[in-house]
């Protein structure tokens, strides 16, 4: 069967990546692409690397334009999708790459985002441990899916095995090296090459970053009671990629062997989340363009902390790949359709 697909926000980074991956999807046919200020322009003017879509012209992002498709991917700024999703039919599969349908806690939404609150949807990180199973179970048959924040998925996937196994304290410290494409095609001065190159620049420091409540929500799903999360992202000069270093204290008596077992068993059956052999550490260069998250894990004996290091591509496993993987699950298609574990190197 062929599903007709609309991609809203197709002139942006996340929408562009959805399109790049969907070009290899045998069951999805993209018939409509939309934008805002760039509506009316040919898609390839904005996305010159997407040659297979040469015939498509960006339309306005309205419910009327998006209606009539089997699947709609929304890659709009947060706050812009809620009004549109309210107008689409219940049986249409909608995957929102923005934050509007991620949080269940209205208070957290008001604190970290503000504006109108929208109901939470099934969360698009299939491999996350949740209540003895995986979030994948909640995506099967879903028609409304919230794709994750890229930093939130990196931190959550890195540390959730320790929470699910009950072997770490709920006192998480995460420091991330992140590429500027996570911020979208943003014209802010801090994303200029002259500001980024040759520097590492922290932002969202001190518990203020919007992904803190999203990570907490994920870890509660994995079995935490009231996790404390210290989260510090650092912009570094690489176009895309996240390297998350996440640590937490071990509960008394927990051994290195138990840690390795917890991480390996959590992801043993997963194709897109892989735990590296002891002593091996992931690099962002190994996951660029791939839907893979790679994890290295060890115990720092002197500090009595587990140290998990995870690399993913913010635009693939952190957004567009997660969105497509989740859509595949929702429709009962092979989960990895149009997705690869192979990166682009060097
Ligand atoms: N970049 C990343 O790594 C990740 C992004 N996301 C999320 O994906 C979404 C898109 O992000 P990203 O692609 O990075 O952002 P971009 O800024 O690159 O793209 C934004 C897109 O939305 C369109 N747009 C802007 N304003 C409006 C509006 N008011 N109504 C409708 N469309 C509008 C733009 O159109 P035009 O070009 O015409 O202005 C463009 O197509 C965001 O919610 C983001 O948080 C999630 C995880 C990771
Ligand atoms: C470099 C940079 O600014 N990155 C973004 C990542 C955004 C993301 O993951 O998406 P959502 O906004 O949809 O949550 C940030 O840290 O906010």
mmCIF file of C-alpha atoms and ligand atoms in Angstrom:
data_model
loop_
_atom_site.group_PDB
_atom_site.id
_atom_site.type_symbol
_atom_site.label_atom_id
_atom_site.label_comp_id
_atom_site.label_asym_id
_atom_site.label_seq_id
_atom_site.Cartn_x
_atom_site.Cartn_y
_atom_site.Cartn_z
ATOM 1 C CA UNK A 1 0.000 0.000 0.000
ATOM 2 C CA UNK A 2 1.182 3.556 -0.664
ATOM 3 C CA UNK A 3 0.514 6.194 2.011
ATOM 4 C CA UNK A 4 0.301 9.804 0.864
ATOM 5 C CA UNK A 5 2.429 12.088 3.011
ATOM 6 C CA UNK A 6 2.571 15.813 3.770
ATOM 7 C CA UNK A 7 5.626 17.378 5.427
ATOM 8 C CA UNK A 8 5.021 20.742 7.126
ATOM 9 C CA UNK A 9 8.068 22.878 7.861
ATOM 10 C CA UNK A 10 9.791 21.316 4.856
ATOM 11 C CA UNK A 11 12.134 24.293 4.374
ATOM 12 C CA UNK A 12 13.703 23.746 7.833
ATOM 13 C CA UNK A 13 16.352 21.365 9.107
ATOM 14 C CA UNK A 14 14.031 18.791 10.686
ATOM 15 C CA UNK A 15 11.531 18.819 7.793
ATOM 16 C CA UNK A 16 14.407 18.537 5.324
ATOM 17 C CA UNK A 17 15.751 15.504 7.143
ATOM 18 C CA UNK A 18 12.318 13.842 7.183
ATOM 19 C CA UNK A 19 12.242 14.330 3.401
ATOM 20 C CA UNK A 20 15.786 13.033 2.868
ATOM 21 C CA UNK A 21 14.960 9.805 4.731
ATOM 22 C CA UNK A 22 11.474 9.395 3.209
ATOM 23 C CA UNK A 23 12.954 9.432 -0.289
ATOM 24 C CA UNK A 24 13.990 5.810 0.444
ATOM 25 C CA UNK A 25 10.642 4.761 1.917
ATOM 26 C CA UNK A 26 8.877 2.298 -0.411
ATOM 27 C CA UNK A 27 5.425 2.785 1.151
ATOM 28 C CA UNK A 28 5.372 6.568 1.640
ATOM 29 C CA UNK A 29 4.857 9.055 -1.164
ATOM 30 C CA UNK A 30 5.420 12.713 -0.297
ATOM 31 C CA UNK A 31 2.866 14.724 -2.260
ATOM 32 C CA UNK A 32 2.776 17.980 -0.258
ATOM 33 C CA UNK A 33 5.411 20.155 1.396
ATOM 34 C CA UNK A 34 4.678 23.352 3.304
ATOM 35 C CA UNK A 35 6.504 26.292 4.884
ATOM 36 C CA UNK A 36 5.740 29.767 6.248
ATOM 37 C CA UNK A 37 7.776 32.729 4.938
ATOM 38 C CA UNK A 38 9.116 30.553 2.104
ATOM 39 C CA UNK A 39 5.715 29.327 0.844
ATOM 40 C CA UNK A 40 5.496 29.629 -2.935
ATOM 41 C CA UNK A 41 9.139 28.772 -3.570
ATOM 42 C CA UNK A 42 10.357 25.484 -5.095
ATOM 43 C CA UNK A 43 11.534 23.129 -2.328
ATOM 44 C CA UNK A 44 14.967 22.633 -3.918
ATOM 45 C CA UNK A 45 15.697 26.353 -3.652
ATOM 46 C CA UNK A 46 15.632 25.937 0.138
ATOM 47 C CA UNK A 47 16.909 22.345 0.262
ATOM 48 C CA UNK A 48 19.330 22.060 -2.677
ATOM 49 C CA UNK A 49 20.554 18.645 -1.444
ATOM 50 C CA UNK A 50 17.068 17.106 -1.909
ATOM 51 C CA UNK A 51 17.229 16.609 -5.700
ATOM 52 C CA UNK A 52 14.579 13.869 -5.857
ATOM 53 C CA UNK A 53 11.859 16.357 -4.888
ATOM 54 C CA UNK A 54 12.528 18.751 -7.773
ATOM 55 C CA UNK A 55 8.844 18.995 -8.733
ATOM 56 C CA UNK A 56 7.545 20.051 -5.296
ATOM 57 C CA UNK A 57 6.652 23.661 -4.432
ATOM 58 C CA UNK A 58 6.265 24.812 -0.820
ATOM 59 C CA UNK A 59 2.661 25.604 0.082
ATOM 60 C CA UNK A 60 1.230 27.524 3.034
ATOM 61 C CA UNK A 61 1.028 25.565 6.302
ATOM 62 C CA UNK A 62 -2.738 25.389 6.852
ATOM 63 C CA UNK A 63 -5.098 22.588 7.945
ATOM 64 C CA UNK A 64 -6.749 22.764 4.495
ATOM 65 C CA UNK A 65 -3.460 22.064 2.700
ATOM 66 C CA UNK A 66 -2.489 19.280 5.120
ATOM 67 C CA UNK A 67 -5.894 17.547 5.082
ATOM 68 C CA UNK A 68 -6.461 14.548 2.800
ATOM 69 C CA UNK A 69 -3.102 12.851 3.428
ATOM 70 C CA UNK A 70 -2.643 9.519 5.198
ATOM 71 C CA UNK A 71 0.399 10.713 7.131
ATOM 72 C CA UNK A 72 1.428 14.243 8.204
ATOM 73 C CA UNK A 73 4.854 15.100 9.602
ATOM 74 C CA UNK A 74 4.953 18.476 11.369
ATOM 75 C CA UNK A 75 8.370 20.132 11.756
ATOM 76 C CA UNK A 76 7.259 23.564 12.934
ATOM 77 C CA UNK A 77 8.439 25.808 15.782
ATOM 78 C CA UNK A 78 6.895 24.747 19.099
ATOM 79 C CA UNK A 79 3.561 26.445 19.632
ATOM 80 C CA UNK A 80 2.704 26.327 15.914
ATOM 81 C CA UNK A 81 1.494 22.748 15.613
ATOM 82 C CA UNK A 82 -1.271 22.596 18.229
ATOM 83 C CA UNK A 83 -3.744 24.744 16.297
ATOM 84 C CA UNK A 84 -3.132 22.662 13.159
ATOM 85 C CA UNK A 85 -3.396 19.261 14.801
ATOM 86 C CA UNK A 86 -6.763 20.213 16.310
ATOM 87 C CA UNK A 87 -8.084 20.562 12.734
ATOM 88 C CA UNK A 88 -6.862 17.228 11.319
ATOM 89 C CA UNK A 89 -8.997 14.076 11.300
ATOM 90 C CA UNK A 90 -8.578 11.576 14.123
ATOM 91 C CA UNK A 91 -7.633 8.722 11.771
ATOM 92 C CA UNK A 92 -4.745 10.623 10.128
ATOM 93 C CA UNK A 93 -1.304 9.596 11.398
ATOM 94 C CA UNK A 94 0.297 12.825 12.634
ATOM 95 C CA UNK A 95 3.875 12.951 13.889
ATOM 96 C CA UNK A 96 4.815 16.230 15.555
ATOM 97 C CA UNK A 97 8.571 16.894 15.653
ATOM 98 C CA UNK A 98 7.965 19.905 17.905
ATOM 99 C CA UNK A 99 7.379 19.937 21.647
ATOM 100 C CA UNK A 100 3.634 20.737 21.711
ATOM 101 C CA UNK A 101 2.481 17.204 22.523
ATOM 102 C CA UNK A 102 5.422 15.891 24.557
ATOM 103 C CA UNK A 103 4.732 16.926 28.139
ATOM 104 C CA UNK A 104 1.936 15.531 30.303
ATOM 105 C CA UNK A 105 2.491 18.078 33.089
ATOM 106 C CA UNK A 106 0.693 21.328 32.312
ATOM 107 C CA UNK A 107 2.691 23.153 35.001
ATOM 108 C CA UNK A 108 5.987 22.090 33.432
ATOM 109 C CA UNK A 109 4.704 23.249 30.020
ATOM 110 C CA UNK A 110 3.799 26.650 31.473
ATOM 111 C CA UNK A 111 7.188 27.000 33.175
ATOM 112 C CA UNK A 112 9.426 25.877 30.318
ATOM 113 C CA UNK A 113 7.412 26.842 27.200
ATOM 114 C CA UNK A 114 4.303 28.888 27.962
ATOM 115 C CA UNK A 115 1.309 29.388 25.684
ATOM 116 C CA UNK A 116 -1.548 27.008 25.119
ATOM 117 C CA UNK A 117 -1.169 23.498 26.571
ATOM 118 C CA UNK A 118 -1.987 20.518 24.332
ATOM 119 C CA UNK A 119 -2.618 16.910 25.344
ATOM 120 C CA UNK A 120 0.379 14.561 25.400
ATOM 121 C CA UNK A 121 0.742 12.058 22.569
ATOM 122 C CA UNK A 122 2.542 8.697 22.341
ATOM 123 C CA UNK A 123 6.245 9.535 22.694
ATOM 124 C CA UNK A 124 8.446 8.579 19.773
ATOM 125 C CA UNK A 125 11.454 6.855 21.347
ATOM 126 C CA UNK A 126 10.547 3.192 20.821
ATOM 127 C CA UNK A 127 13.570 1.781 22.670
ATOM 128 C CA UNK A 128 12.955 3.579 25.974
ATOM 129 C CA UNK A 129 12.236 1.156 28.824
ATOM 130 C CA UNK A 130 8.756 1.825 30.253
ATOM 131 C CA UNK A 131 6.817 -0.096 32.899
ATOM 132 C CA UNK A 132 8.577 -3.400 32.279
ATOM 133 C CA UNK A 133 8.321 -3.088 28.489
ATOM 134 C CA UNK A 134 9.327 -0.530 25.890
ATOM 135 C CA UNK A 135 7.632 2.643 24.627
ATOM 136 C CA UNK A 136 7.364 0.818 21.297
ATOM 137 C CA UNK A 137 4.332 -0.991 22.735
ATOM 138 C CA UNK A 138 2.429 2.319 23.024
ATOM 139 C CA UNK A 139 3.282 3.368 19.453
ATOM 140 C CA UNK A 140 1.710 0.336 17.753
ATOM 141 C CA UNK A 141 -1.561 1.516 16.233
ATOM 142 C CA UNK A 142 -1.120 5.103 17.504
ATOM 143 C CA UNK A 143 -2.370 7.889 15.238
ATOM 144 C CA UNK A 144 -0.808 10.836 17.110
ATOM 145 C CA UNK A 145 2.901 10.753 17.949
ATOM 146 C CA UNK A 146 5.209 13.297 19.593
ATOM 147 C CA UNK A 147 8.774 12.940 18.304
ATOM 148 C CA UNK A 148 11.359 13.617 21.011
ATOM 149 C CA UNK A 149 13.613 16.547 21.787
ATOM 150 C CA UNK A 150 17.049 15.538 20.556
ATOM 151 C CA UNK A 151 18.876 16.254 23.826
ATOM 152 C CA UNK A 152 16.093 14.630 25.836
ATOM 153 C CA UNK A 153 16.261 11.419 23.817
ATOM 154 C CA UNK A 154 20.067 11.304 24.161
ATOM 155 C CA UNK A 155 20.071 11.699 27.959
ATOM 156 C CA UNK A 156 17.070 9.429 28.505
ATOM 157 C CA UNK A 157 18.403 6.566 26.365
ATOM 158 C CA UNK A 158 21.844 6.883 27.991
ATOM 159 C CA UNK A 159 20.734 6.489 31.611
ATOM 160 C CA UNK A 160 17.320 4.748 31.505
ATOM 161 C CA UNK A 161 18.793 1.212 31.772
ATOM 162 C CA UNK A 162 20.193 2.032 35.221
ATOM 163 C CA UNK A 163 16.832 3.421 36.355
ATOM 164 C CA UNK A 164 14.880 0.483 34.922
ATOM 165 C CA UNK A 165 17.210 -2.001 36.657
ATOM 166 C CA UNK A 166 16.971 -0.085 39.957
ATOM 167 C CA UNK A 167 20.764 0.074 40.351
ATOM 168 C CA UNK A 168 21.418 3.848 40.337
ATOM 169 C CA UNK A 169 20.347 6.748 42.529
ATOM 170 C CA UNK A 170 17.972 9.220 40.873
ATOM 171 C CA UNK A 171 20.590 11.954 40.883
ATOM 172 C CA UNK A 172 21.549 12.444 37.248
ATOM 173 C CA UNK A 173 24.241 14.771 35.914
ATOM 174 C CA UNK A 174 24.290 15.254 32.115
ATOM 175 C CA UNK A 175 26.710 17.374 30.120
ATOM 176 C CA UNK A 176 26.249 17.437 26.352
ATOM 177 C CA UNK A 177 28.285 18.611 23.393
ATOM 178 C CA UNK A 178 25.712 19.673 20.779
ATOM 179 C CA UNK A 179 25.834 20.957 17.224
ATOM 180 C CA UNK A 180 23.995 24.166 16.272
ATOM 181 C CA UNK A 181 21.605 22.490 13.794
ATOM 182 C CA UNK A 182 19.562 21.511 16.864
ATOM 183 C CA UNK A 183 18.451 25.132 16.999
ATOM 184 C CA UNK A 184 17.052 25.064 13.450
ATOM 185 C CA UNK A 185 17.815 27.608 10.723
ATOM 186 C CA UNK A 186 18.104 30.238 13.391
ATOM 187 C CA UNK A 187 19.418 33.718 12.705
ATOM 188 C CA UNK A 188 20.500 34.335 16.301
ATOM 189 C CA UNK A 189 23.993 35.765 16.630
ATOM 190 C CA UNK A 190 25.317 32.858 18.709
ATOM 191 C CA UNK A 191 24.821 30.532 15.735
ATOM 192 C CA UNK A 192 26.972 32.576 13.358
ATOM 193 C CA UNK A 193 30.134 30.770 12.226
ATOM 194 C CA UNK A 194 32.205 33.663 13.559
ATOM 195 C CA UNK A 195 30.801 33.035 17.041
ATOM 196 C CA UNK A 196 30.746 29.213 16.933
ATOM 197 C CA UNK A 197 34.013 28.279 15.299
ATOM 198 C CA UNK A 198 36.922 27.808 17.663
ATOM 199 C CA UNK A 199 34.698 27.934 20.761
ATOM 200 C CA UNK A 200 32.580 25.786 23.088
ATOM 201 C CA UNK A 201 29.604 27.753 24.435
ATOM 202 C CA UNK A 202 27.291 26.597 27.244
ATOM 203 C CA UNK A 203 23.618 27.595 27.163
ATOM 204 C CA UNK A 204 20.445 26.759 29.093
ATOM 205 C CA UNK A 205 22.575 26.296 32.245
ATOM 206 C CA UNK A 206 21.231 25.816 35.773
ATOM 207 C CA UNK A 207 18.063 23.800 35.263
ATOM 208 C CA UNK A 208 16.520 26.217 32.764
ATOM 209 C CA UNK A 209 16.668 24.118 29.586
ATOM 210 C CA UNK A 210 13.314 22.988 28.140
ATOM 211 C CA UNK A 211 14.385 19.368 27.965
ATOM 212 C CA UNK A 212 14.729 18.972 31.745
ATOM 213 C CA UNK A 213 11.028 18.135 32.331
ATOM 214 C CA UNK A 214 10.994 15.912 29.223
ATOM 215 C CA UNK A 215 13.928 13.868 30.570
ATOM 216 C CA UNK A 216 12.288 13.632 34.003
ATOM 217 C CA UNK A 217 9.062 12.409 32.402
ATOM 218 C CA UNK A 218 10.986 9.762 30.449
ATOM 219 C CA UNK A 219 12.854 8.529 33.507
ATOM 220 C CA UNK A 220 9.628 8.256 35.494
ATOM 221 C CA UNK A 221 8.284 6.055 32.679
ATOM 222 C CA UNK A 222 11.449 3.958 33.047
ATOM 223 C CA UNK A 223 10.733 3.488 36.756
ATOM 224 C CA UNK A 224 12.131 6.535 38.602
ATOM 225 C CA UNK A 225 10.136 8.097 41.452
ATOM 226 C CA UNK A 226 11.347 11.708 41.468
ATOM 227 C CA UNK A 227 14.550 12.067 39.437
ATOM 228 C CA UNK A 228 16.836 15.081 39.961
ATOM 229 C CA UNK A 229 18.505 16.120 36.712
ATOM 230 C CA UNK A 230 21.383 18.535 36.298
ATOM 231 C CA UNK A 231 21.526 19.228 32.552
ATOM 232 C CA UNK A 232 24.127 21.368 30.779
ATOM 233 C CA UNK A 233 24.333 21.576 26.969
ATOM 234 C CA UNK A 234 27.422 23.050 25.332
ATOM 235 C CA UNK A 235 27.367 24.279 21.728
ATOM 236 C CA UNK A 236 30.406 23.032 19.808
ATOM 237 C CA UNK A 237 31.476 23.678 16.224
ATOM 238 C CA UNK A 238 30.062 20.612 14.434
ATOM 239 C CA UNK A 239 27.041 21.010 12.172
ATOM 240 C CA UNK A 240 25.122 18.115 13.657
ATOM 241 C CA UNK A 241 25.502 15.561 16.429
ATOM 242 C CA UNK A 242 25.155 15.196 20.193
ATOM 243 C CA UNK A 243 27.626 13.595 22.585
ATOM 244 C CA UNK A 244 25.929 13.191 25.981
ATOM 245 C CA UNK A 245 27.963 12.240 29.058
ATOM 246 C CA UNK A 246 25.523 11.148 31.744
ATOM 247 C CA UNK A 247 26.503 10.028 35.245
ATOM 248 C CA UNK A 248 24.692 8.922 38.405
ATOM 249 C CA UNK A 249 25.699 7.395 41.770
ATOM 250 C CA UNK A 250 25.487 3.628 42.077
ATOM 251 C CA UNK A 251 23.248 2.186 44.755
ATOM 252 C CA UNK A 252 25.219 0.449 47.537
ATOM 253 C CA UNK A 253 26.749 -2.883 46.572
ATOM 254 C CA UNK A 254 26.125 -2.602 42.820
ATOM 255 C CA UNK A 255 28.970 -4.106 40.788
ATOM 256 C CA UNK A 256 30.443 -3.214 37.414
ATOM 257 C CA UNK A 257 29.125 -6.532 36.093
ATOM 258 C CA UNK A 258 25.569 -5.616 37.074
ATOM 259 C CA UNK A 259 25.935 -2.265 35.304
ATOM 260 C CA UNK A 260 27.109 -3.880 32.088
ATOM 261 C CA UNK A 261 24.312 -6.458 32.286
ATOM 262 C CA UNK A 262 21.686 -3.743 32.817
ATOM 263 C CA UNK A 263 22.771 -1.684 29.800
ATOM 264 C CA UNK A 264 23.395 -4.639 27.494
ATOM 265 C CA UNK A 265 20.134 -6.382 28.325
ATOM 266 C CA UNK A 266 18.112 -3.158 27.959
ATOM 267 C CA UNK A 267 19.201 -2.778 24.348
ATOM 268 C CA UNK A 268 20.231 -6.331 23.329
ATOM 269 C CA UNK A 269 17.259 -6.680 20.982
ATOM 270 C CA UNK A 270 17.550 -3.164 19.567
ATOM 271 C CA UNK A 271 18.963 -2.378 16.156
ATOM 272 C CA UNK A 272 19.094 1.409 16.530
ATOM 273 C CA UNK A 273 20.427 1.675 20.100
ATOM 274 C CA UNK A 274 23.670 -0.223 20.547
ATOM 275 C CA UNK A 275 25.885 -0.672 23.614
ATOM 276 C CA UNK A 276 29.568 -0.800 22.675
ATOM 277 C CA UNK A 277 31.974 -3.385 24.150
ATOM 278 C CA UNK A 278 33.674 -2.470 27.451
ATOM 279 C CA UNK A 279 36.366 0.134 26.896
ATOM 280 C CA UNK A 280 34.901 1.440 23.607
ATOM 281 C CA UNK A 281 33.423 4.947 23.407
ATOM 282 C CA UNK A 282 31.111 6.454 20.786
ATOM 283 C CA UNK A 283 31.923 9.472 18.634
ATOM 284 C CA UNK A 284 29.446 11.724 16.905
ATOM 285 C CA UNK A 285 31.291 11.062 13.633
ATOM 286 C CA UNK A 286 30.145 7.420 13.792
ATOM 287 C CA UNK A 287 26.421 8.211 13.769
ATOM 288 C CA UNK A 288 26.058 11.122 11.343
ATOM 289 C CA UNK A 289 23.208 10.440 8.930
ATOM 290 C CA UNK A 290 22.374 7.202 10.785
ATOM 291 C CA UNK A 291 19.374 6.388 12.951
ATOM 292 C CA UNK A 292 21.740 4.913 15.520
ATOM 293 C CA UNK A 293 22.465 5.861 19.117
ATOM 294 C CA UNK A 294 25.767 4.372 20.302
ATOM 295 C CA UNK A 295 26.448 4.016 24.031
ATOM 296 C CA UNK A 296 29.636 3.371 26.003
ATOM 297 C CA UNK A 297 29.209 2.595 29.716
ATOM 298 C CA UNK A 298 31.528 2.008 32.665
ATOM 299 C CA UNK A 299 31.797 2.460 36.425
ATOM 300 C CA UNK A 300 34.012 5.169 37.884
ATOM 301 C CA UNK A 301 34.986 3.198 41.001
ATOM 302 C CA UNK A 302 36.581 6.118 42.858
ATOM 303 C CA UNK A 303 33.534 8.325 42.356
ATOM 304 C CA UNK A 304 31.086 5.396 42.756
ATOM 305 C CA UNK A 305 29.199 6.598 39.677
ATOM 306 C CA UNK A 306 28.071 4.995 36.474
ATOM 307 C CA UNK A 307 29.301 6.906 33.407
ATOM 308 C CA UNK A 308 27.304 6.494 30.182
ATOM 309 C CA UNK A 309 28.376 8.280 27.006
ATOM 310 C CA UNK A 310 25.912 8.367 24.102
ATOM 311 C CA UNK A 311 26.294 9.715 20.570
ATOM 312 C CA UNK A 312 23.433 10.361 18.164
ATOM 313 C CA UNK A 313 22.647 12.560 15.182
ATOM 314 C CA UNK A 314 20.193 15.190 16.457
ATOM 315 C CA UNK A 315 18.486 15.389 13.064
ATOM 316 C CA UNK A 316 18.137 11.612 12.581
ATOM 317 C CA UNK A 317 17.799 9.527 15.771
ATOM 318 C CA UNK A 318 17.097 12.793 17.626
ATOM 319 C CA UNK A 319 14.215 13.862 15.340
ATOM 320 C CA UNK A 320 13.432 12.746 11.807
ATOM 321 C CA UNK A 321 14.625 9.157 12.152
ATOM 322 C CA UNK A 322 12.727 8.751 15.423
ATOM 323 C CA UNK A 323 9.643 10.244 13.737
ATOM 324 C CA UNK A 324 9.807 7.821 10.796
ATOM 325 C CA UNK A 325 10.653 4.803 12.989
ATOM 326 C CA UNK A 326 7.625 5.635 15.146
ATOM 327 C CA UNK A 327 5.401 6.092 12.077
ATOM 328 C CA UNK A 328 6.500 2.684 10.794
ATOM 329 C CA UNK A 329 5.565 1.083 14.122
ATOM 330 C CA UNK A 330 2.222 2.890 14.217
ATOM 331 C CA UNK A 331 1.315 1.568 10.768
ATOM 332 C CA UNK A 332 2.623 -1.959 11.370
ATOM 333 C CA UNK A 333 5.422 -1.590 8.800
ATOM 334 C CA UNK A 334 8.923 -2.992 9.401
ATOM 335 C CA UNK A 335 10.318 -0.602 12.014
ATOM 336 C CA UNK A 336 13.553 0.169 10.188
ATOM 337 C CA UNK A 337 12.017 0.994 6.795
ATOM 338 C CA UNK A 338 13.921 3.928 5.213
ATOM 339 C CA UNK A 339 16.358 4.016 8.146
ATOM 340 C CA UNK A 340 19.981 2.917 8.348
ATOM 341 C CA UNK A 341 22.468 2.084 11.079
ATOM 342 C CA UNK A 342 25.314 3.226 8.833
ATOM 343 C CA UNK A 343 26.709 6.721 9.216
ATOM 344 C CA UNK A 344 28.623 8.954 6.817
ATOM 345 C CA UNK A 345 32.359 9.028 7.469
ATOM 346 C CA UNK A 346 34.727 10.784 7.560
HETATM 347 N N1 LIG B 1 16.801 20.693 14.624
HETATM 348 C C1 LIG B 1 16.771 19.644 15.450
HETATM 349 O O1 LIG B 1 17.778 18.958 15.657
HETATM 350 C C2 LIG B 1 15.489 19.266 16.129
HETATM 351 C C3 LIG B 1 14.312 19.934 15.909
HETATM 352 N N2 LIG B 1 13.170 19.554 16.562
HETATM 353 C C4 LIG B 1 11.946 20.303 16.401
HETATM 354 O O2 LIG B 1 11.498 20.322 15.049
HETATM 355 C C5 LIG B 1 10.806 21.531 14.793
HETATM 356 C C6 LIG B 1 11.441 22.213 13.584
HETATM 357 O O3 LIG B 1 12.789 22.530 13.919
HETATM 358 P P1 LIG B 1 13.882 22.928 12.850
HETATM 359 O O4 LIG B 1 13.649 22.238 11.569
HETATM 360 O O5 LIG B 1 15.167 22.733 13.548
HETATM 361 O O6 LIG B 1 13.565 24.491 12.657
HETATM 362 P P2 LIG B 1 13.824 25.394 11.363
HETATM 363 O O7 LIG B 1 13.874 26.784 11.869
HETATM 364 O O8 LIG B 1 14.995 24.889 10.603
HETATM 365 O O9 LIG B 1 12.514 25.196 10.463
HETATM 366 C C7 LIG B 1 11.271 25.691 10.867
HETATM 367 C C8 LIG B 1 10.229 25.390 9.809
HETATM 368 O O10 LIG B 1 8.957 25.844 10.260
HETATM 369 C C9 LIG B 1 8.441 26.851 9.370
HETATM 370 N N3 LIG B 1 7.787 27.880 10.185
HETATM 371 C C10 LIG B 1 8.367 28.881 10.880
HETATM 372 N N4 LIG B 1 7.427 29.573 11.561
HETATM 373 C C11 LIG B 1 6.234 29.002 11.280
HETATM 374 C C12 LIG B 1 4.889 29.260 11.662
HETATM 375 N N5 LIG B 1 4.600 30.251 12.511
HETATM 376 N N6 LIG B 1 3.911 28.473 11.162
HETATM 377 C C13 LIG B 1 4.194 27.462 10.317
HETATM 378 N N7 LIG B 1 5.464 27.179 9.925
HETATM 379 C C14 LIG B 1 6.454 27.934 10.396
HETATM 380 C C15 LIG B 1 9.632 27.365 8.613
HETATM 381 O O11 LIG B 1 9.184 27.868 7.361
HETATM 382 P P3 LIG B 1 9.937 29.073 6.580
HETATM 383 O O12 LIG B 1 11.247 28.546 6.128
HETATM 384 O O13 LIG B 1 9.039 29.367 5.442
HETATM 385 O O14 LIG B 1 10.062 30.193 7.550
HETATM 386 C C16 LIG B 1 10.477 26.096 8.489
HETATM 387 O O15 LIG B 1 9.985 25.282 7.457
HETATM 388 C C17 LIG B 1 10.897 22.374 16.060
HETATM 389 O O16 LIG B 1 9.734 22.240 16.836
HETATM 390 C C18 LIG B 1 12.093 21.786 16.756
HETATM 391 O O17 LIG B 1 12.064 22.051 18.108
HETATM 392 C C19 LIG B 1 13.157 18.465 17.392
HETATM 393 C C20 LIG B 1 14.303 17.771 17.664
HETATM 394 C C21 LIG B 1 15.572 18.151 17.086
HETATM 395 C C1 LIG B 2 21.661 23.863 19.686
HETATM 396 C C2 LIG B 2 20.257 23.951 20.183
HETATM 397 O O1 LIG B 2 19.762 25.014 20.507
HETATM 398 N N1 LIG B 2 19.595 22.804 20.274
HETATM 399 C C3 LIG B 2 18.224 22.742 20.714
HETATM 400 C C4 LIG B 2 17.697 21.359 20.502
HETATM 401 C C5 LIG B 2 16.222 21.421 20.254
HETATM 402 C C6 LIG B 2 15.476 20.124 20.107
HETATM 403 O O2 LIG B 2 15.830 19.036 20.427
HETATM 404 O O3 LIG B 2 14.261 20.238 19.692
HETATM 405 P P1 LIG B 2 12.987 20.813 20.464
HETATM 406 O O4 LIG B 2 13.172 22.287 20.506
HETATM 407 O O5 LIG B 2 11.894 20.370 19.596
HETATM 408 O O6 LIG B 2 12.899 20.226 21.814
HETATM 409 C C7 LIG B 2 18.118 23.100 22.188
HETATM 410 O O7 LIG B 2 18.997 22.749 22.953
HETATM 411 O O8 LIG B 2 17.066 23.650 22.557
#
